[in-house]
Coordinates of C-alpha atoms in Angstrom, one line a residue:
M1 CA 115.3 94.9 114.9
K2 CA 116.2 98.5 115.6
R3 CA 113.6 101.1 114.9
F4 CA 113.8 103.4 111.9
I5 CA 115.4 106.3 113.8
R6 CA 118.2 104.3 115.4
H7 CA 119.1 103.0 111.9
S8 CA 119.2 106.6 110.7
I9 CA 121.5 107.6 113.6
A10 CA 124.0 104.9 112.6
I11 CA 124.1 106.1 109.1
C12 CA 124.6 109.7 110.3
L13 CA 127.4 108.9 112.7
V14 CA 129.4 107.4 109.9
G15 CA 128.6 110.1 107.4
L16 CA 129.6 112.8 109.9
L17 CA 133.3 111.8 109.5
F18 CA 133.2 113.4 106.1
S19 CA 130.1 115.5 105.7
A20 CA 126.7 116.2 107.0
C21 CA 124.5 113.1 106.8
K22 CA 121.1 112.7 105.2
K23 CA 118.3 110.6 106.6
E24 CA 116.4 108.0 104.6
A25 CA 113.8 110.7 103.7
D26 CA 114.8 113.3 101.1
I27 CA 115.8 116.1 103.4
Q28 CA 115.7 119.7 102.1
P29 CA 117.2 122.0 104.8
L30 CA 116.0 125.6 105.1
E31 CA 117.5 127.6 102.2
T32 CA 118.7 130.4 104.5
S33 CA 120.2 128.2 107.2
K34 CA 124.0 127.7 107.4
P35 CA 126.2 124.8 108.5
R36 CA 126.8 124.6 112.2
T37 CA 129.5 126.9 113.5
A38 CA 130.8 127.8 116.9
A39 CA 128.6 130.3 118.7
T40 CA 129.7 133.9 118.5
E41 CA 129.6 135.7 121.8
S42 CA 127.1 138.5 122.0
V43 CA 128.0 142.0 123.1
V44 CA 125.7 143.3 125.8
L45 CA 124.5 146.8 125.0
L46 CA 122.0 147.3 127.7
N47 CA 120.7 145.7 130.9
E48 CA 118.1 147.7 132.7
N49 CA 116.1 146.4 135.7
F50 CA 114.6 149.8 136.8
E51 CA 115.7 149.3 140.3
S52 CA 117.7 152.6 140.4
G53 CA 116.1 156.0 139.9
S54 CA 112.5 157.0 140.6
K55 CA 109.6 158.7 138.9
T56 CA 106.3 158.9 140.9
A57 CA 104.0 160.8 138.4
Y58 CA 102.7 160.0 134.9
A59 CA 103.6 163.4 133.5
T60 CA 106.3 163.2 130.7
A61 CA 109.8 163.6 132.1
S62 CA 113.2 162.1 131.9
V63 CA 114.5 159.7 134.6
S64 CA 118.1 158.7 135.3
L65 CA 118.5 154.9 135.5
S66 CA 121.5 152.7 135.7
S67 CA 121.7 152.4 131.9
G68 CA 121.3 156.1 131.3
S69 CA 118.5 158.6 130.8
W70 CA 115.1 157.5 129.6
T71 CA 112.0 159.5 128.8
F72 CA 108.8 158.2 130.5
D73 CA 105.6 159.4 128.8
D74 CA 102.5 158.6 130.8
A75 CA 104.7 156.2 132.7
L76 CA 106.3 155.9 136.2
T77 CA 108.3 153.5 138.3
G78 CA 106.0 151.3 140.3
N79 CA 106.7 149.5 143.5
L80 CA 103.2 148.5 144.7
A81 CA 102.0 145.0 145.3
A82 CA 99.9 145.1 142.1
D83 CA 103.0 146.0 140.0
L84 CA 104.3 142.9 138.3
K85 CA 108.1 143.0 138.8
N86 CA 111.3 141.0 139.2
G87 CA 112.7 142.8 142.2
S88 CA 111.3 145.8 144.0
K89 CA 110.4 148.0 141.0
S90 CA 109.2 148.0 137.4
V91 CA 107.8 150.5 135.0
R92 CA 104.0 151.1 134.9
I93 CA 102.6 152.6 131.7
R94 CA 99.0 153.7 131.0
N95 CA 96.9 154.9 128.0
T96 CA 99.3 155.1 125.0
G97 CA 102.3 155.9 127.1
S98 CA 105.9 154.9 126.3
I99 CA 109.4 154.6 127.7
T100 CA 112.3 155.6 125.4
T101 CA 116.0 155.7 125.7
D102 CA 117.5 159.3 125.5
F103 CA 120.8 157.8 124.4
S104 CA 122.0 155.7 121.5
M105 CA 123.7 152.3 121.9
T106 CA 126.8 152.1 119.8
N107 CA 128.1 148.8 118.2
A108 CA 124.6 147.7 117.5
T109 CA 125.6 145.7 114.5
G110 CA 124.7 142.2 113.3
T111 CA 121.7 140.5 114.8
V112 CA 120.4 142.5 117.8
T113 CA 118.2 140.8 120.3
V114 CA 116.0 142.7 122.7
S115 CA 114.3 140.9 125.6
V116 CA 111.5 142.6 127.7
K117 CA 109.5 141.2 130.6
H118 CA 105.9 142.5 130.7
G119 CA 102.5 141.9 132.2
T120 CA 99.2 143.5 133.2
Y121 CA 99.1 145.7 136.2
G122 CA 96.9 144.4 139.0
S123 CA 93.4 143.4 137.8
D124 CA 93.4 145.7 134.8
A125 CA 92.4 144.4 131.4
N126 CA 95.1 143.1 129.1
S127 CA 96.8 145.6 126.7
N128 CA 99.0 145.6 123.7
W129 CA 102.5 147.1 123.3
Q130 CA 105.1 147.3 120.6
L131 CA 108.9 147.7 120.4
W132 CA 110.2 150.5 118.2
T133 CA 113.8 151.3 117.3
S134 CA 115.7 154.2 115.8
A135 CA 119.1 154.1 114.1
D136 CA 119.4 157.9 113.6
N137 CA 119.3 159.3 117.2
G138 CA 115.5 159.3 117.3
Q139 CA 114.7 161.1 114.0
T140 CA 112.8 158.2 112.5
W141 CA 111.5 155.0 114.1
T142 CA 110.6 151.5 113.0
Q143 CA 108.5 148.8 114.7
Q144 CA 110.3 145.5 115.3
G145 CA 108.5 142.2 115.4
N146 CA 104.8 141.7 116.3
T147 CA 102.5 143.5 118.6
I148 CA 102.6 141.9 122.1
T149 CA 99.7 141.3 124.4
T150 CA 100.1 141.3 128.2
S151 CA 98.7 138.8 130.6
G152 CA 98.3 138.5 134.4
S153 CA 101.8 137.1 134.9
L154 CA 105.2 138.4 134.1
Q155 CA 106.2 137.0 130.7
T156 CA 109.3 137.5 128.4
A157 CA 109.0 138.8 124.9
T158 CA 112.1 138.6 122.7
F159 CA 112.8 140.4 119.4
S160 CA 115.6 139.7 117.0
F161 CA 116.4 142.0 114.0
P162 CA 119.4 143.1 111.9
A163 CA 121.2 146.4 112.8
T164 CA 124.1 148.2 111.2
S165 CA 124.5 151.3 113.4
S166 CA 123.6 153.0 116.7
L167 CA 120.3 152.1 118.3
R168 CA 117.6 153.6 120.5
I169 CA 114.6 151.7 121.7
S170 CA 111.1 152.7 122.6
I171 CA 108.5 150.5 124.3
R172 CA 105.0 151.8 123.4
K173 CA 101.7 150.9 124.8
T174 CA 99.2 150.8 121.9
S175 CA 95.8 149.7 123.3
G176 CA 93.8 149.1 126.5
G177 CA 92.9 152.7 127.3
S178 CA 93.5 153.5 131.0
S179 CA 94.4 149.9 131.7
R180 CA 98.0 149.7 132.8
I181 CA 100.9 147.5 132.0
N182 CA 104.2 146.7 133.7
I183 CA 107.6 146.5 131.9
D184 CA 110.8 145.1 133.6
D185 CA 114.2 143.7 132.8
V186 CA 115.0 145.2 129.4
S187 CA 118.1 143.7 127.8
V188 CA 119.8 144.4 124.5
A189 CA 122.6 142.3 123.0
A190 CA 124.3 142.4 119.6
G191 CA 125.9 139.4 117.9
S192 CA 124.9 136.1 116.2
G193 CA 123.5 134.6 119.3
T194 CA 120.6 135.7 121.5
G195 CA 122.4 135.8 124.8
G196 CA 125.8 135.7 126.5
G197 CA 127.6 133.4 124.1
D198 CA 129.6 131.6 126.8
G199 CA 126.9 131.6 129.4
G200 CA 127.6 135.2 130.6
G201 CA 124.0 135.7 131.6
S202 CA 123.1 138.5 129.3
A203 CA 120.0 136.8 128.1
S204 CA 117.0 137.0 130.4
D205 CA 115.8 133.9 132.3
D206 CA 112.7 132.3 130.9
S207 CA 113.2 133.9 127.5
N208 CA 111.7 131.8 124.7
L209 CA 115.0 132.3 122.8
L210 CA 117.4 131.8 125.6
L211 CA 119.2 129.0 123.8
G212 CA 119.4 130.8 120.5
N213 CA 117.8 131.5 117.2
P214 CA 118.6 128.2 115.4
S215 CA 118.2 129.5 111.8
N216 CA 119.0 133.1 112.4
A217 CA 115.4 134.0 111.6
L218 CA 114.7 137.6 110.9
A219 CA 111.5 139.7 111.5
D220 CA 111.8 141.0 108.0
I221 CA 109.3 140.2 105.2
S222 CA 112.2 139.6 102.8
S223 CA 113.0 136.5 104.9
E224 CA 109.7 134.9 103.9
N225 CA 110.9 131.3 104.6
N226 CA 112.7 132.1 107.8
Y227 CA 110.5 134.8 109.3
L228 CA 110.9 135.4 113.0
M229 CA 107.7 135.8 115.1
A230 CA 108.5 136.6 118.7
R231 CA 105.4 136.0 120.7
T232 CA 104.7 136.2 124.4
Y233 CA 104.3 132.5 124.9
Y234 CA 106.7 131.1 122.3
A235 CA 109.0 132.3 119.4
L236 CA 109.0 130.7 115.9
S237 CA 110.6 130.8 112.5
Y238 CA 107.8 130.6 109.9
S239 CA 108.1 129.4 106.3
R240 CA 105.6 131.1 103.9
N241 CA 106.2 128.5 101.2
R242 CA 105.6 125.6 103.6
G243 CA 102.7 127.1 105.5
T244 CA 104.2 125.8 108.7
P245 CA 106.8 126.9 111.3
N246 CA 110.4 125.6 110.7
W247 CA 110.8 125.6 114.5
V248 CA 109.2 126.8 117.6
S249 CA 111.0 127.6 120.8
W250 CA 109.6 128.1 124.3
H251 CA 110.2 127.8 128.1
I252 CA 108.1 125.9 130.6
Q253 CA 108.1 126.5 134.4
S254 CA 105.6 125.5 137.1
S255 CA 103.7 128.8 136.8
D256 CA 102.9 128.0 133.2
L257 CA 100.9 124.9 134.2
G258 CA 97.4 125.5 135.5
T259 CA 94.0 123.9 135.3
L260 CA 92.5 125.5 132.3
S261 CA 91.0 123.3 129.6
R262 CA 91.9 123.5 125.9
S263 CA 90.4 126.6 124.2
N264 CA 90.3 124.7 120.8
D265 CA 90.1 128.1 119.0
F266 CA 92.2 127.1 116.0
R267 CA 92.4 130.2 113.8
A268 CA 94.4 131.9 111.1
D269 CA 97.3 134.2 112.2
S270 CA 96.5 137.8 111.3
D271 CA 100.0 138.9 112.3
L272 CA 101.5 137.4 109.2
P273 CA 102.7 140.1 106.7
A274 CA 100.1 141.6 104.4
G275 CA 99.7 139.5 101.2
W276 CA 100.9 136.2 102.7
Y277 CA 98.6 133.2 102.6
Q278 CA 97.0 132.6 105.9
V279 CA 96.4 128.9 106.8
Q280 CA 92.9 128.5 108.1
N281 CA 91.2 126.5 110.8
S282 CA 89.7 124.3 108.1
S283 CA 92.9 123.9 106.0
Y284 CA 93.6 120.4 107.3
S285 CA 90.1 119.1 107.1
G286 CA 89.8 115.7 105.3
S287 CA 93.5 115.4 104.8
G288 CA 94.1 112.6 107.2
F289 CA 96.5 114.7 109.3
D290 CA 96.0 116.5 112.7
R291 CA 96.5 120.1 113.3
G292 CA 99.6 119.2 115.3
H293 CA 100.8 121.8 117.9
N294 CA 104.5 122.6 118.0
C295 CA 104.1 124.5 121.4
P296 CA 101.4 122.3 123.0
S297 CA 98.2 123.6 124.5
G298 CA 99.0 121.6 127.7
D299 CA 102.2 123.7 128.2
R300 CA 100.2 126.9 128.5
T301 CA 97.3 126.2 130.9
A302 CA 97.8 129.0 133.4
S303 CA 95.6 131.6 131.6
A304 CA 93.1 131.7 128.8
T305 CA 95.2 134.1 126.9
A306 CA 98.2 131.8 127.0
N307 CA 96.3 128.7 126.0
S308 CA 94.5 130.5 123.2
A309 CA 97.9 131.6 121.8
T310 CA 98.9 128.0 121.0
F311 CA 96.0 127.6 118.7
L312 CA 97.2 130.0 116.0
M313 CA 97.8 128.1 112.8
T314 CA 101.4 129.4 112.5
N315 CA 102.0 127.0 115.5
M316 CA 100.7 124.0 113.6
M317 CA 102.1 121.3 111.4
P318 CA 100.3 118.4 109.5
Q319 CA 100.9 115.5 111.9
A320 CA 99.9 111.9 111.5
P321 CA 97.1 111.3 114.1
N322 CA 98.9 108.5 116.0
N323 CA 102.1 110.5 116.0
N324 CA 100.3 113.5 117.5
Q325 CA 97.8 111.9 119.8
K326 CA 100.0 109.0 121.1
T327 CA 103.7 109.2 120.6
W328 CA 104.0 113.0 120.8
A329 CA 101.4 113.3 123.5
N330 CA 103.3 110.9 125.7
L331 CA 106.5 112.9 125.3
E332 CA 104.6 116.2 126.1
N333 CA 103.1 114.6 129.2
Y334 CA 106.5 113.4 130.3
T335 CA 108.0 116.8 129.8
R336 CA 105.3 118.5 131.9
D337 CA 105.9 115.8 134.6
L338 CA 109.6 116.9 134.7
V339 CA 108.4 120.5 135.4
K340 CA 106.0 119.4 138.1
A341 CA 108.8 117.5 139.7
G342 CA 110.8 120.7 140.3
N343 CA 112.5 121.4 137.0
E344 CA 112.1 124.0 134.3
V345 CA 112.7 123.2 130.7
Y346 CA 113.6 124.9 127.4
V347 CA 112.1 123.3 124.3
I348 CA 112.7 123.6 120.6
C349 CA 110.4 121.7 118.3
G350 CA 110.3 121.6 114.5
S351 CA 109.8 119.6 111.3
Y352 CA 111.5 119.1 108.0
G353 CA 111.4 117.1 104.8
Q354 CA 108.3 116.4 102.7
G355 CA 105.9 113.5 102.6
G356 CA 104.0 111.9 105.6
T357 CA 101.5 109.1 106.0
G358 CA 98.3 110.0 107.7
S359 CA 95.1 108.1 108.5
L360 CA 94.1 107.8 104.9
G361 CA 97.2 105.8 104.0
G362 CA 99.8 106.5 101.3
V363 CA 102.4 109.3 101.3
T364 CA 101.0 112.9 101.1
N365 CA 103.3 115.7 100.2
T366 CA 101.0 118.8 100.5
I367 CA 97.5 119.6 101.7
D368 CA 95.3 122.7 101.4
N369 CA 95.7 122.9 97.6
G370 CA 99.5 122.9 98.0
H371 CA 99.6 125.7 100.5
V372 CA 100.8 123.5 103.4
T373 CA 103.7 121.1 103.1
V374 CA 103.4 117.7 105.0
P375 CA 106.8 117.1 106.7
S376 CA 108.5 113.7 106.7
N377 CA 110.0 114.1 110.1
I378 CA 109.1 115.9 113.4
W379 CA 111.8 116.6 116.0
K380 CA 112.1 118.1 119.5
V381 CA 115.0 119.0 121.9
V382 CA 114.3 119.4 125.6
V383 CA 116.9 120.9 128.0
V384 CA 116.1 120.2 131.6
I385 CA 117.4 122.2 134.6
P386 CA 116.3 122.4 138.2
S387 CA 114.1 125.5 138.9
G388 CA 116.1 128.5 139.8
N389 CA 117.8 131.7 138.6
G390 CA 120.6 132.4 136.1
D391 CA 119.4 129.7 133.7
L392 CA 122.1 130.0 131.1
N393 CA 124.8 129.8 133.7
R394 CA 123.3 126.7 135.2
I395 CA 123.5 124.6 132.0
N396 CA 126.6 122.4 132.3
G397 CA 128.1 119.1 131.2
S398 CA 125.7 117.2 133.4
T399 CA 122.5 118.9 132.1
R400 CA 120.0 116.5 130.7
V401 CA 119.2 117.0 127.0
I402 CA 116.4 114.9 125.4
A403 CA 116.4 114.8 121.6
I404 CA 113.7 113.0 119.6
N405 CA 113.2 112.6 115.9
T406 CA 110.1 110.8 114.7
P407 CA 108.9 109.8 111.2
N408 CA 105.6 111.5 110.4
R409 CA 103.7 108.2 109.9
N410 CA 100.6 106.8 111.4
D411 CA 102.1 103.4 112.1
I412 CA 104.6 104.9 114.5
D413 CA 105.5 103.3 117.8
I414 CA 103.7 105.0 120.7
D415 CA 106.9 104.7 122.8
W416 CA 108.7 108.0 122.2
T417 CA 112.0 106.7 123.7
E418 CA 112.3 104.5 120.6
Y419 CA 113.1 107.6 118.6
K420 CA 115.8 109.1 120.8
T421 CA 118.7 110.7 118.8
T422 CA 121.3 113.4 119.4
V423 CA 121.0 117.2 118.9
R424 CA 123.9 117.0 116.5
D425 CA 122.0 114.5 114.3
I426 CA 119.0 116.9 114.2
E427 CA 121.4 119.7 113.2
S428 CA 122.8 117.6 110.4
A429 CA 119.3 116.9 109.1
T430 CA 118.1 120.5 109.3
G431 CA 121.1 122.7 108.9
Y432 CA 120.2 124.6 112.1
N433 CA 122.6 125.7 114.9
L434 CA 120.8 124.6 118.1
L435 CA 121.8 125.6 121.6
S436 CA 123.9 128.3 120.0
T437 CA 124.2 130.5 123.1
L438 CA 126.2 127.9 124.9
R439 CA 130.0 128.0 124.7
P440 CA 131.3 125.7 121.9
S441 CA 132.8 123.0 124.1
L442 CA 129.6 122.7 126.1
Q443 CA 127.6 122.5 122.9
D444 CA 129.8 119.7 121.7
S445 CA 129.4 117.8 124.9
L446 CA 125.6 118.1 125.1
E447 CA 124.8 117.8 121.4
T448 CA 126.7 114.5 120.8
R449 CA 125.3 112.7 123.8
L450 CA 122.3 110.4 123.6
D451 CA 120.0 110.7 126.6
P452 CA 120.4 107.5 128.7

């Protein structure tokens, strides 16, 4: 007899002829999500790699770069071996320095996505930095997204936010004293996607949101159930009402996989907006459900900072123990084996619905006195490409896409392949637009295909 999920797929395929299908569980898609539409191409406003121009002193001055004039305050262009960079140069910032565009980007309307590569200079201590923007030619400024912490390798931070006018950006170091940071490959795009809509390459390689923002999440407190949190090691849409992420998106390459053990420092996320309930380390205790990672600890073992970042409770969902420790663990190990075999992968994971069966038996709808919703289903999409450059351009009709949708039950089959489905089926269940930065015809090809 076919497993639960294959039966659900059959139902969905028939229902898709007329309308979006529902699964056996009572599915409640995210209120702010919209039906799947063709991806809208983004307009590239800025691509700056800091390879042109030169500034060799920290004193405040303007420097002419390929994108235009920038003011470097306590910052210079670095080309030393200790400078983390993609190419021959990057920016080096110390103390509370900054780099700021002296020009305004026009046509900054709709959802704007800013991508920045960053890291710690040499053996300096890690520091924090923030992205600030101005819509009035530098008269007033607003911080976008969360404060970002550097690490010893070049990572990509991505910010998405609404804009309605011209735009200036400022990258500001906020902590670490004389410790220095490197900034490289700053890109800005405007449109509904988070990159070059038809694979034009405007989104930075390795970006956690390279394949799109599935629910058009916003880093705005008014978007309390679709709140974008762009972190160094993953990006997520958080639901205040559910107390869990709607989805988490991240990239894995060989340099992300090291030898560090789990930090196990589960903790509340203090970066949530003021007044929001913070799910605690102990919130799942006695519930019969694991603190299930969306972005796994095992995908971030190259540094202690990276591994610790996965233990924030905003990255967790109540997961049936056998689902988490067996079925899902097997899939996670398989995914890492693909990376070790010479690939890199882009992963989107999430959950939906209400009501799961944990180790205590019986269906549970919420835990932590109603603050955390127990999902009925847990899903994941894995896009696999050989390691290389120009990632978005290298995704084609032959690219392998693995889509899994599991019931959140403790009697689950440990063989994750029993729960294969299509990306389109997951979209129908959630209302999200996955892989939205791909051209529509390629989306259709990849999203309707079941992984062999």
